[in-house]
Coordinates of C-alpha atoms in Angstrom, one line a residue:
X1 CA 24.4 -21.7 11.9
X2 CA 26.4 -19.5 13.6
X3 CA 29.7 -20.3 11.5
X4 CA 28.0 -19.7 8.2
X5 CA 26.5 -15.8 9.5
X6 CA 30.2 -15.1 10.2
X7 CA 31.4 -16.7 7.2
X8 CA 28.8 -14.3 5.0
X9 CA 29.9 -11.3 6.8
X10 CA 33.8 -11.8 6.5
X11 CA 33.4 -12.3 2.7
X12 CA 30.6 -9.3 2.4
X13 CA 33.5 -7.2 3.8
X14 CA 34.5 -4.4 1.3
X15 CA 31.7 -5.7 -1.0
X16 CA 29.0 -2.8 -1.8
X17 CA 27.6 -1.3 -4.9
X18 CA 24.6 -0.3 -6.2
X19 CA 21.3 -1.2 -7.1
X20 CA 22.3 -2.6 -10.8
X21 CA 25.8 -3.4 -9.8
X22 CA 28.0 -5.8 -7.1
X23 CA 31.6 -3.8 -6.1
X24 CA 34.7 -4.3 -4.2
X25 CA 36.9 -1.9 -3.3
X26 CA 39.2 -4.1 -1.8
X27 CA 40.5 -7.6 -2.4
X28 CA 39.5 -9.6 0.6
X29 CA 42.6 -10.7 2.9
X30 CA 41.0 -14.5 2.1
X31 CA 38.1 -15.7 0.7
X32 CA 39.4 -14.7 -2.8
X33 CA 37.7 -17.3 -4.2
X34 CA 34.3 -16.4 -3.0
X35 CA 35.0 -13.4 -4.7
X36 CA 36.0 -15.1 -7.9
X37 CA 32.3 -16.6 -8.0
X38 CA 30.1 -13.7 -7.2
X39 CA 32.5 -11.7 -9.9
X40 CA 32.0 -14.6 -12.7
X41 CA 30.7 -14.0 -16.2
X42 CA 28.8 -16.2 -18.7
X43 CA 25.8 -16.8 -21.2
X44 CA 24.6 -20.2 -21.2
X45 CA 27.1 -21.7 -23.3
X46 CA 30.8 -20.1 -21.9
X47 CA 31.2 -18.9 -18.1
X48 CA 34.6 -17.7 -17.0
X49 CA 35.2 -17.5 -13.2
X50 CA 36.3 -13.9 -11.9
X51 CA 39.8 -14.2 -11.3
X52 CA 42.8 -11.3 -11.9
X53 CA 44.2 -11.4 -15.5
X54 CA 47.3 -11.5 -13.5
X55 CA 48.9 -13.8 -10.5
X56 CA 48.9 -12.5 -7.6
X57 CA 50.9 -12.7 -5.0
X58 CA 48.8 -12.1 -2.0
X59 CA 47.1 -14.5 0.6
X60 CA 43.8 -15.9 0.1
X61 CA 44.0 -17.0 -3.4
X62 CA 41.6 -18.7 -5.5
X63 CA 41.7 -20.4 -9.0
X64 CA 41.0 -19.6 -12.3
X65 CA 37.8 -21.3 -14.4
X66 CA 36.8 -21.6 -17.8
X67 CA 33.9 -23.6 -18.6
X68 CA 31.6 -25.0 -21.8
X69 CA 28.1 -26.2 -20.3
X70 CA 27.6 -29.2 -20.5
X71 CA 31.0 -29.8 -21.9
X72 CA 32.3 -33.0 -19.5
X73 CA 34.3 -36.1 -19.1
X74 CA 33.8 -38.9 -17.7
X75 CA 35.3 -41.8 -15.7
X76 CA 34.3 -45.0 -13.7
X77 CA 32.8 -44.3 -10.3
X78 CA 35.1 -46.7 -7.6
X79 CA 32.9 -48.4 -5.0
X80 CA 34.6 -51.0 -2.0
X81 CA 31.6 -52.9 -3.0
X82 CA 29.1 -52.5 -5.8
X83 CA 24.9 -53.4 -5.4
X84 CA 22.0 -52.9 -7.3
X85 CA 21.4 -49.6 -9.1
X86 CA 24.4 -48.0 -8.0
X87 CA 25.5 -45.5 -10.8
X88 CA 28.5 -46.4 -13.1
X89 CA 30.1 -43.4 -14.0
X90 CA 30.9 -39.8 -13.4
X91 CA 30.4 -36.9 -15.4
X92 CA 32.4 -34.0 -14.6
X93 CA 32.4 -30.4 -16.6
X94 CA 35.7 -29.7 -17.2
X95 CA 38.0 -26.3 -16.5
X96 CA 39.1 -25.3 -19.9
X97 CA 42.7 -23.6 -21.4
X98 CA 42.6 -20.3 -20.4
X99 CA 42.4 -17.2 -22.6
X100 CA 41.9 -14.7 -19.5
X101 CA 45.7 -13.9 -18.8
X102 CA 47.3 -10.6 -19.6
X103 CA 50.0 -9.7 -17.9
X104 CA 51.6 -6.5 -17.8
X105 CA 55.2 -5.2 -16.6
X106 CA 56.2 -1.8 -16.4
X107 CA 59.5 -1.1 -17.5
X108 CA 60.9 -4.6 -16.0
X109 CA 58.6 -4.3 -12.7
X110 CA 55.7 -6.9 -13.2
X111 CA 51.9 -5.7 -11.8
X112 CA 51.0 -7.6 -8.8
X113 CA 48.3 -6.0 -6.5
X114 CA 50.1 -8.4 -4.0
X115 CA 53.4 -5.9 -4.2
X116 CA 53.6 -2.1 -4.4
X117 CA 50.5 0.1 -3.8
X118 CA 47.5 0.9 -5.3
X119 CA 44.5 3.6 -4.5
X120 CA 41.3 4.2 -6.3
X121 CA 40.5 0.2 -6.2
X122 CA 37.1 -0.5 -7.6
X123 CA 36.0 -4.0 -9.2
X124 CA 32.2 -3.9 -10.5
X125 CA 30.1 -6.1 -12.6
X126 CA 27.5 -5.0 -14.3
X127 CA 24.0 -6.0 -14.5
X128 CA 23.2 -3.2 -17.1
X129 CA 25.8 -3.8 -19.4
X130 CA 27.1 -7.1 -17.9
X131 CA 30.9 -6.4 -17.9
X132 CA 32.9 -6.9 -15.3
X133 CA 35.4 -3.8 -14.4
X134 CA 38.2 -3.2 -12.8
X135 CA 40.5 0.3 -12.0
X136 CA 43.2 1.3 -10.0
X137 CA 46.2 3.4 -9.6
X138 CA 49.5 1.1 -8.9
X139 CA 52.8 2.3 -7.6
X140 CA 55.3 -0.7 -8.5
X141 CA 57.6 -1.3 -5.7
X142 CA 60.2 1.1 -7.6
X143 CA 58.0 3.6 -7.7
X144 CA 56.6 3.8 -11.0
X145 CA 52.8 4.8 -11.1
X146 CA 50.5 4.1 -13.9
X147 CA 46.5 4.2 -14.1
X148 CA 45.5 0.5 -14.9
X149 CA 41.8 -0.7 -16.1
X150 CA 40.4 -3.9 -16.9
X151 CA 36.9 -4.6 -18.5
X152 CA 35.5 -8.1 -19.6
X153 CA 32.6 -9.2 -21.1
X154 CA 31.3 -13.0 -22.2
X155 CA 28.9 -12.1 -25.3
X156 CA 25.5 -12.9 -25.5
X157 CA 25.7 -12.0 -29.1
X158 CA 28.2 -14.2 -30.3
X159 CA 28.2 -17.2 -27.6
X160 CA 31.4 -18.9 -28.0
X161 CA 33.2 -15.1 -27.6
X162 CA 34.4 -13.4 -24.7
X163 CA 36.6 -10.0 -24.9
X164 CA 39.3 -8.2 -22.4
X165 CA 40.5 -4.7 -22.6
X166 CA 43.3 -3.5 -21.2
X167 CA 44.2 0.3 -20.4
X168 CA 47.1 1.8 -19.2
X169 CA 48.3 4.9 -18.6
X170 CA 51.9 5.5 -17.2
X171 CA 51.9 9.2 -14.7
X172 CA 55.2 10.0 -14.1
X173 CA 57.2 8.0 -16.4
X174 CA 58.0 7.4 -20.3
X175 CA 59.5 4.0 -21.2
X176 CA 58.6 0.4 -21.9
X177 CA 55.5 -1.2 -21.2
X178 CA 54.4 -4.6 -21.9
X179 CA 51.8 -7.0 -21.8
X180 CA 52.3 -10.5 -22.1
X181 CA 48.9 -12.2 -23.4
X182 CA 48.7 -16.4 -23.0
X183 CA 46.4 -18.9 -23.9
X184 CA 47.0 -21.5 -20.8
X185 CA 46.5 -25.3 -21.1
X186 CA 48.0 -26.1 -17.7
X187 CA 45.0 -26.3 -16.2
X188 CA 42.8 -28.6 -14.2
X189 CA 40.0 -29.3 -11.9
X190 CA 39.4 -28.3 -8.4
X191 CA 39.4 -30.9 -5.7
X192 CA 36.4 -31.4 -3.9
X193 CA 37.9 -33.5 -1.4
X194 CA 35.1 -35.0 0.2
X195 CA 32.2 -31.8 -0.1
X196 CA 30.8 -32.4 -3.8
X197 CA 29.8 -28.7 -3.3
X198 CA 33.2 -27.1 -3.8
X199 CA 34.7 -29.2 -6.8
X200 CA 35.3 -32.8 -8.8
X201 CA 36.7 -35.8 -8.2
X202 CA 38.3 -35.9 -12.3
X203 CA 41.9 -35.9 -12.4
X204 CA 44.2 -34.1 -14.0
X205 CA 44.9 -34.7 -17.8
X206 CA 41.7 -35.9 -18.7
X207 CA 41.6 -34.7 -22.2
X208 CA 45.0 -35.3 -25.3
X209 CA 45.9 -31.9 -27.6
X210 CA 45.3 -33.1 -30.7
X211 CA 46.7 -29.5 -32.5
X212 CA 48.2 -26.4 -31.0
X213 CA 49.0 -23.6 -32.8
X214 CA 51.0 -19.8 -32.1
X215 CA 51.1 -16.9 -34.3
X216 CA 51.6 -13.5 -34.0
X217 CA 48.8 -12.4 -32.2
X218 CA 46.8 -15.7 -32.7
X219 CA 47.1 -18.6 -29.9
X220 CA 45.0 -21.9 -30.8
X221 CA 44.1 -25.6 -28.6
X222 CA 42.1 -28.3 -29.6
X223 CA 41.9 -31.0 -27.1
X224 CA 40.2 -34.2 -27.0
X225 CA 38.6 -36.0 -23.5
X226 CA 40.2 -39.6 -22.9
X227 CA 36.6 -41.2 -22.2
X228 CA 33.5 -39.1 -23.4
X229 CA 35.2 -38.4 -26.6
X230 CA 34.3 -34.7 -26.9
X231 CA 36.3 -32.4 -28.6
X232 CA 36.6 -28.2 -27.9
X233 CA 39.2 -26.1 -29.6
X234 CA 40.1 -22.6 -27.5
X235 CA 41.1 -19.9 -29.4
X236 CA 42.6 -16.1 -28.9
X237 CA 43.4 -13.3 -31.0
X238 CA 45.3 -9.9 -29.6
X239 CA 45.0 -6.2 -31.4
X240 CA 47.7 -4.1 -29.6
X241 CA 47.2 -0.5 -30.0
X242 CA 47.7 0.6 -33.4
X243 CA 48.9 3.7 -32.6
X244 CA 51.9 3.0 -30.6
X245 CA 55.0 0.6 -32.1
X246 CA 55.6 -2.6 -31.1
X247 CA 57.8 -5.4 -30.9
X248 CA 56.5 -9.1 -30.2
X249 CA 58.0 -11.8 -28.8
X250 CA 56.5 -15.7 -29.0
X251 CA 57.1 -18.3 -26.4
X252 CA 55.4 -22.1 -26.3
X253 CA 56.2 -24.2 -22.9
X254 CA 54.1 -27.4 -23.5
X255 CA 50.3 -25.9 -23.4
X256 CA 51.3 -22.7 -22.5
X257 CA 51.0 -20.3 -25.6
X258 CA 52.3 -16.8 -25.3
X259 CA 52.8 -13.8 -26.8
X260 CA 54.8 -10.6 -25.2
X261 CA 53.9 -7.1 -26.7
X262 CA 56.6 -4.2 -26.4
X263 CA 55.6 -0.6 -26.6
X264 CA 57.7 2.5 -26.0
X265 CA 55.3 4.6 -23.6
X266 CA 55.1 7.8 -22.6
X267 CA 53.6 9.5 -19.5
X268 CA 50.1 10.3 -19.9
X269 CA 49.5 8.5 -23.2
X270 CA 47.1 5.6 -22.6
X271 CA 47.9 2.3 -24.4
X272 CA 45.2 0.0 -25.3
X273 CA 45.2 -3.5 -25.5
X274 CA 42.1 -5.6 -27.0
X275 CA 42.4 -9.5 -26.5
X276 CA 39.3 -11.6 -28.1
X277 CA 38.4 -15.3 -26.6
X278 CA 36.3 -18.2 -28.8
X279 CA 35.9 -21.5 -27.3
X280 CA 33.9 -24.0 -29.7
X281 CA 33.5 -28.1 -29.0
X282 CA 32.4 -31.0 -30.9
X283 CA 28.7 -31.1 -29.9
X284 CA 27.8 -28.5 -32.0
X285 CA 28.4 -31.1 -35.4
X286 CA 31.0 -28.8 -36.8
X287 CA 33.8 -30.6 -38.6
X288 CA 36.6 -28.5 -38.5
X289 CA 36.5 -26.6 -35.2
X290 CA 40.1 -24.7 -35.3
X291 CA 38.8 -23.3 -38.9
X292 CA 35.5 -22.0 -37.0
X293 CA 37.3 -20.4 -34.4
X294 CA 39.9 -18.9 -36.4
X295 CA 36.9 -17.3 -38.5
X296 CA 35.0 -16.4 -35.4
X297 CA 38.3 -14.5 -33.7
X298 CA 38.5 -12.5 -37.0
X299 CA 35.3 -11.9 -37.2
X300 CA 35.0 -10.3 -33.4
X301 CA 38.4 -8.1 -34.5
X302 CA 36.9 -6.4 -36.8
X303 CA 33.4 -6.4 -35.4
X304 CA 35.6 -4.5 -32.1
X305 CA 35.4 -4.0 -28.5
X306 CA 32.8 -1.1 -28.3
X307 CA 30.7 -2.4 -30.5
X308 CA 30.3 -5.8 -28.6
X309 CA 29.5 -3.6 -25.5
X310 CA 27.0 -1.7 -27.0
X311 CA 25.2 -4.9 -27.9
X312 CA 25.7 -6.7 -24.7
X313 CA 24.0 -3.4 -23.1
X314 CA 20.9 -3.5 -25.6
X315 CA 20.4 -7.1 -24.8
X316 CA 20.6 -6.7 -21.2
X317 CA 18.1 -3.4 -21.7
X318 CA 15.3 -5.8 -23.7
X319 CA 16.1 -8.5 -21.0
X320 CA 15.6 -6.3 -18.1
X321 CA 11.9 -4.8 -19.6
X322 CA 10.4 -8.2 -19.0
X323 CA 12.2 -9.4 -16.0
X324 CA 13.1 -6.8 -13.9
X325 CA 11.3 -6.8 -10.1
X326 CA 11.2 -3.7 -8.6
X327 CA 12.0 -3.4 -4.4
X328 CA 11.3 0.4 -3.2
X329 CA 12.8 1.2 -0.1
X330 CA 15.6 -1.6 0.2
X331 CA 18.3 -1.3 -2.1
X332 CA 20.2 -4.2 -0.6
X333 CA 17.1 -6.2 -1.6
X334 CA 17.4 -4.8 -5.1
X335 CA 20.4 -5.6 -5.5
X336 CA 20.4 -9.0 -4.4
X337 CA 16.8 -10.0 -6.7
X338 CA 18.7 -8.2 -9.6
X339 CA 21.9 -10.5 -9.4
X340 CA 19.8 -13.9 -8.7
X341 CA 18.2 -13.0 -11.8
X342 CA 21.2 -11.9 -13.6
X343 CA 23.3 -15.0 -12.7
X344 CA 20.3 -17.3 -13.5
X345 CA 20.4 -15.1 -17.3
X346 CA 23.9 -16.3 -17.3
X347 CA 23.7 -19.6 -16.3
X348 CA 21.1 -21.2 -18.2
X349 CA 21.6 -23.2 -21.3
X350 CA 20.5 -22.2 -24.5
X351 CA 21.1 -25.0 -27.2
X352 CA 18.8 -28.0 -26.0
X353 CA 21.9 -29.6 -24.8
X354 CA 22.5 -28.5 -21.6
X355 CA 20.8 -27.0 -19.1
X356 CA 21.6 -25.1 -15.8
X357 CA 24.3 -26.7 -12.9
X358 CA 23.6 -26.5 -9.6
X359 CA 26.5 -24.0 -9.5
X360 CA 26.0 -22.4 -13.0
X361 CA 28.7 -21.4 -14.8
X362 CA 30.7 -20.2 -12.0
X363 CA 33.0 -22.9 -10.8
X364 CA 33.9 -26.8 -10.5
X365 CA 31.1 -27.5 -7.7
X366 CA 28.6 -30.7 -7.7
X367 CA 30.9 -31.2 -10.9
X368 CA 28.8 -28.8 -13.1
X369 CA 26.0 -31.5 -12.4
X370 CA 22.3 -31.0 -14.1
X371 CA 20.0 -32.2 -10.5
X372 CA 16.3 -33.7 -11.1
X373 CA 14.0 -30.9 -10.1
X374 CA 16.0 -28.3 -12.2
X375 CA 13.0 -27.3 -14.0
X376 CA 11.0 -26.9 -10.9
X377 CA 13.0 -23.7 -9.3
X378 CA 14.3 -22.1 -13.0
X379 CA 12.0 -22.9 -15.4
X380 CA 9.0 -20.5 -13.6
X381 CA 11.2 -17.8 -13.9
X382 CA 12.3 -18.0 -17.7
X383 CA 8.2 -18.8 -18.8
X384 CA 7.7 -15.1 -17.6
X385 CA 11.0 -13.7 -18.8
X386 CA 12.4 -15.7 -21.8
X387 CA 9.8 -18.3 -23.0
X388 CA 12.5 -19.1 -25.5
X389 CA 14.8 -20.6 -22.9
X390 CA 12.4 -22.6 -20.8
X391 CA 11.9 -24.3 -24.5
X392 CA 15.0 -25.1 -24.6
X393 CA 16.0 -26.6 -21.3
X394 CA 12.4 -28.8 -21.8
X395 CA 14.2 -29.7 -24.9
X396 CA 17.5 -31.0 -22.9
X397 CA 15.2 -33.1 -20.8
X398 CA 13.5 -34.7 -23.8
X399 CA 16.7 -35.2 -25.3
X400 CA 17.7 -37.3 -22.3
X401 CA 14.2 -39.3 -21.9
X402 CA 15.4 -42.3 -23.9
X403 CA 18.7 -42.7 -20.9
X404 CA 15.9 -41.9 -18.3
X405 CA 13.3 -44.6 -19.5
X406 CA 16.9 -47.1 -19.6
X407 CA 17.2 -46.6 -16.0
X408 CA 13.7 -47.0 -14.9
X409 CA 14.2 -50.4 -16.8
X410 CA 17.6 -51.2 -14.8
X411 CA 15.6 -50.5 -11.7
X412 CA 13.2 -53.0 -12.3
X413 CA 10.2 -51.3 -14.1
X414 CA 9.1 -52.5 -17.5
X415 CA 7.2 -49.2 -18.4
X416 CA 7.9 -45.5 -17.4
X417 CA 11.1 -43.3 -16.7
X418 CA 13.3 -42.3 -13.9
X419 CA 15.4 -39.3 -14.6
X420 CA 18.6 -38.9 -12.9
X421 CA 19.0 -37.0 -9.5
X422 CA 22.3 -35.3 -10.8
X423 CA 23.7 -36.0 -14.5
X424 CA 24.9 -34.1 -17.5
X425 CA 24.4 -36.5 -20.4
X426 CA 21.5 -38.3 -19.2
X427 CA 23.1 -40.9 -17.2
X428 CA 23.0 -40.9 -13.4
X429 CA 26.1 -39.5 -11.8
X430 CA 25.6 -39.7 -8.4
X431 CA 27.7 -42.2 -6.4
X432 CA 25.1 -41.8 -3.4
X433 CA 22.2 -44.5 -3.6
X434 CA 20.1 -43.2 -1.7
X435 CA 20.3 -39.4 -3.2
X436 CA 20.3 -41.4 -6.9
X437 CA 17.5 -42.7 -6.1
X438 CA 15.5 -39.9 -4.4
X439 CA 13.5 -38.9 -6.9
X440 CA 12.2 -41.9 -7.7
X441 CA 11.4 -42.8 -3.8
X442 CA 10.1 -39.2 -3.3
X443 CA 7.6 -40.0 -6.2
X444 CA 6.7 -42.9 -5.0
X445 CA 5.1 -41.3 -1.5
X446 CA 3.4 -38.4 -3.0
X447 CA 1.7 -41.0 -5.5
X448 CA 1.1 -43.6 -2.3
X449 CA -0.1 -40.2 0.4
X450 CA -2.2 -38.9 -2.7
X451 CA -4.3 -42.5 -3.0
X452 CA -5.0 -43.2 0.8
X453 CA -6.3 -39.6 0.8
X454 CA -8.6 -40.5 -2.2
X455 CA -7.2 -38.1 -4.6
X456 CA -7.7 -40.9 -7.3
X457 CA -9.8 -38.8 -9.7
X458 CA -6.6 -35.8 -9.5

């Protein structure tokens, strides 16, 4: 227990914020992955880890993550010896191609918070606007100084979409400033090793690239999983600042699709760069995913980043009207309760095909599984704050009822249903048999105890 508290205090260093946001004023020397989890964003369908848009050469590196709720790959579970009722296949929520990368160059020098020097650094996640914001004044190793600001949101209006805005203002120089925007398909899930809370057991390359496209301002990857048969299409659309002339150079290296935009910057003049992301998968029943993604990206660009920001704030304003809990006199508790409710909203499936995984959409822990008792803990909150979400969570449970009946037959019961301990698609995924049958055994013990107490009429 002392080790746990020591770890919590270490990760809290430099972490602050108010009653409506969490913030950091310095990057942690280690524990970067913890911060990425804390600053994660989602809308119930799409989730982005709170990793930096650019590479970081400092200590305590984390890992990038992009997830669709319930989008998974399956693989056979390897046992030394199989026995009655053992789960046959694992299911793992996949880390999908990363559309977040935005590399900034001041002349020939790449922006890297592990190099040069930074003042006025602050990164915050607002629970009122849903925006992750990072700002600082960075001085490059050669002395070039610029004010840099990133803003990112995962849209509650367009569930398949996310948006990033980069603003850079040269302070003591004029000359070329470049932005490299990428869609990076060279990703993999984080290995959990012997600890399922950390990552997954899925191997590298769980998918096949079906098609890819790269043209000025637009990148796309369409992928299909090898075993589960699911398809996903990921796309990005860039909008460089029209007030500055720029050149674009395209490059492709396997599943890394990039475009470099070079601007002729002037001291004191702010360059703006918007990037729109879209992820859609075959569970929706859409036939032509690439066309659908392209249409959505064009619509997002036409709508504009500012309009998306405005809708996000309005959506969350209505949510807090019903969900907010006020704790007077203790700002830390107030911040904590709001943050937890905010993460529930970000994590809950709203399509009837997904639920709430144990780590939400913040990372690979527990392989993105939904547990058997999810509704016990989550449903009451949404019944009072967003009952339509409660309905969708129950629809998911209903949609896997046939598989729960099959599981009951597998364990020798001619009637009834046994919902899995851990699952995504409905089948039992726990390779640990005592845990995988725990709902059955706990239910049996509860019924037996009730009968012994004489509660037959209840």
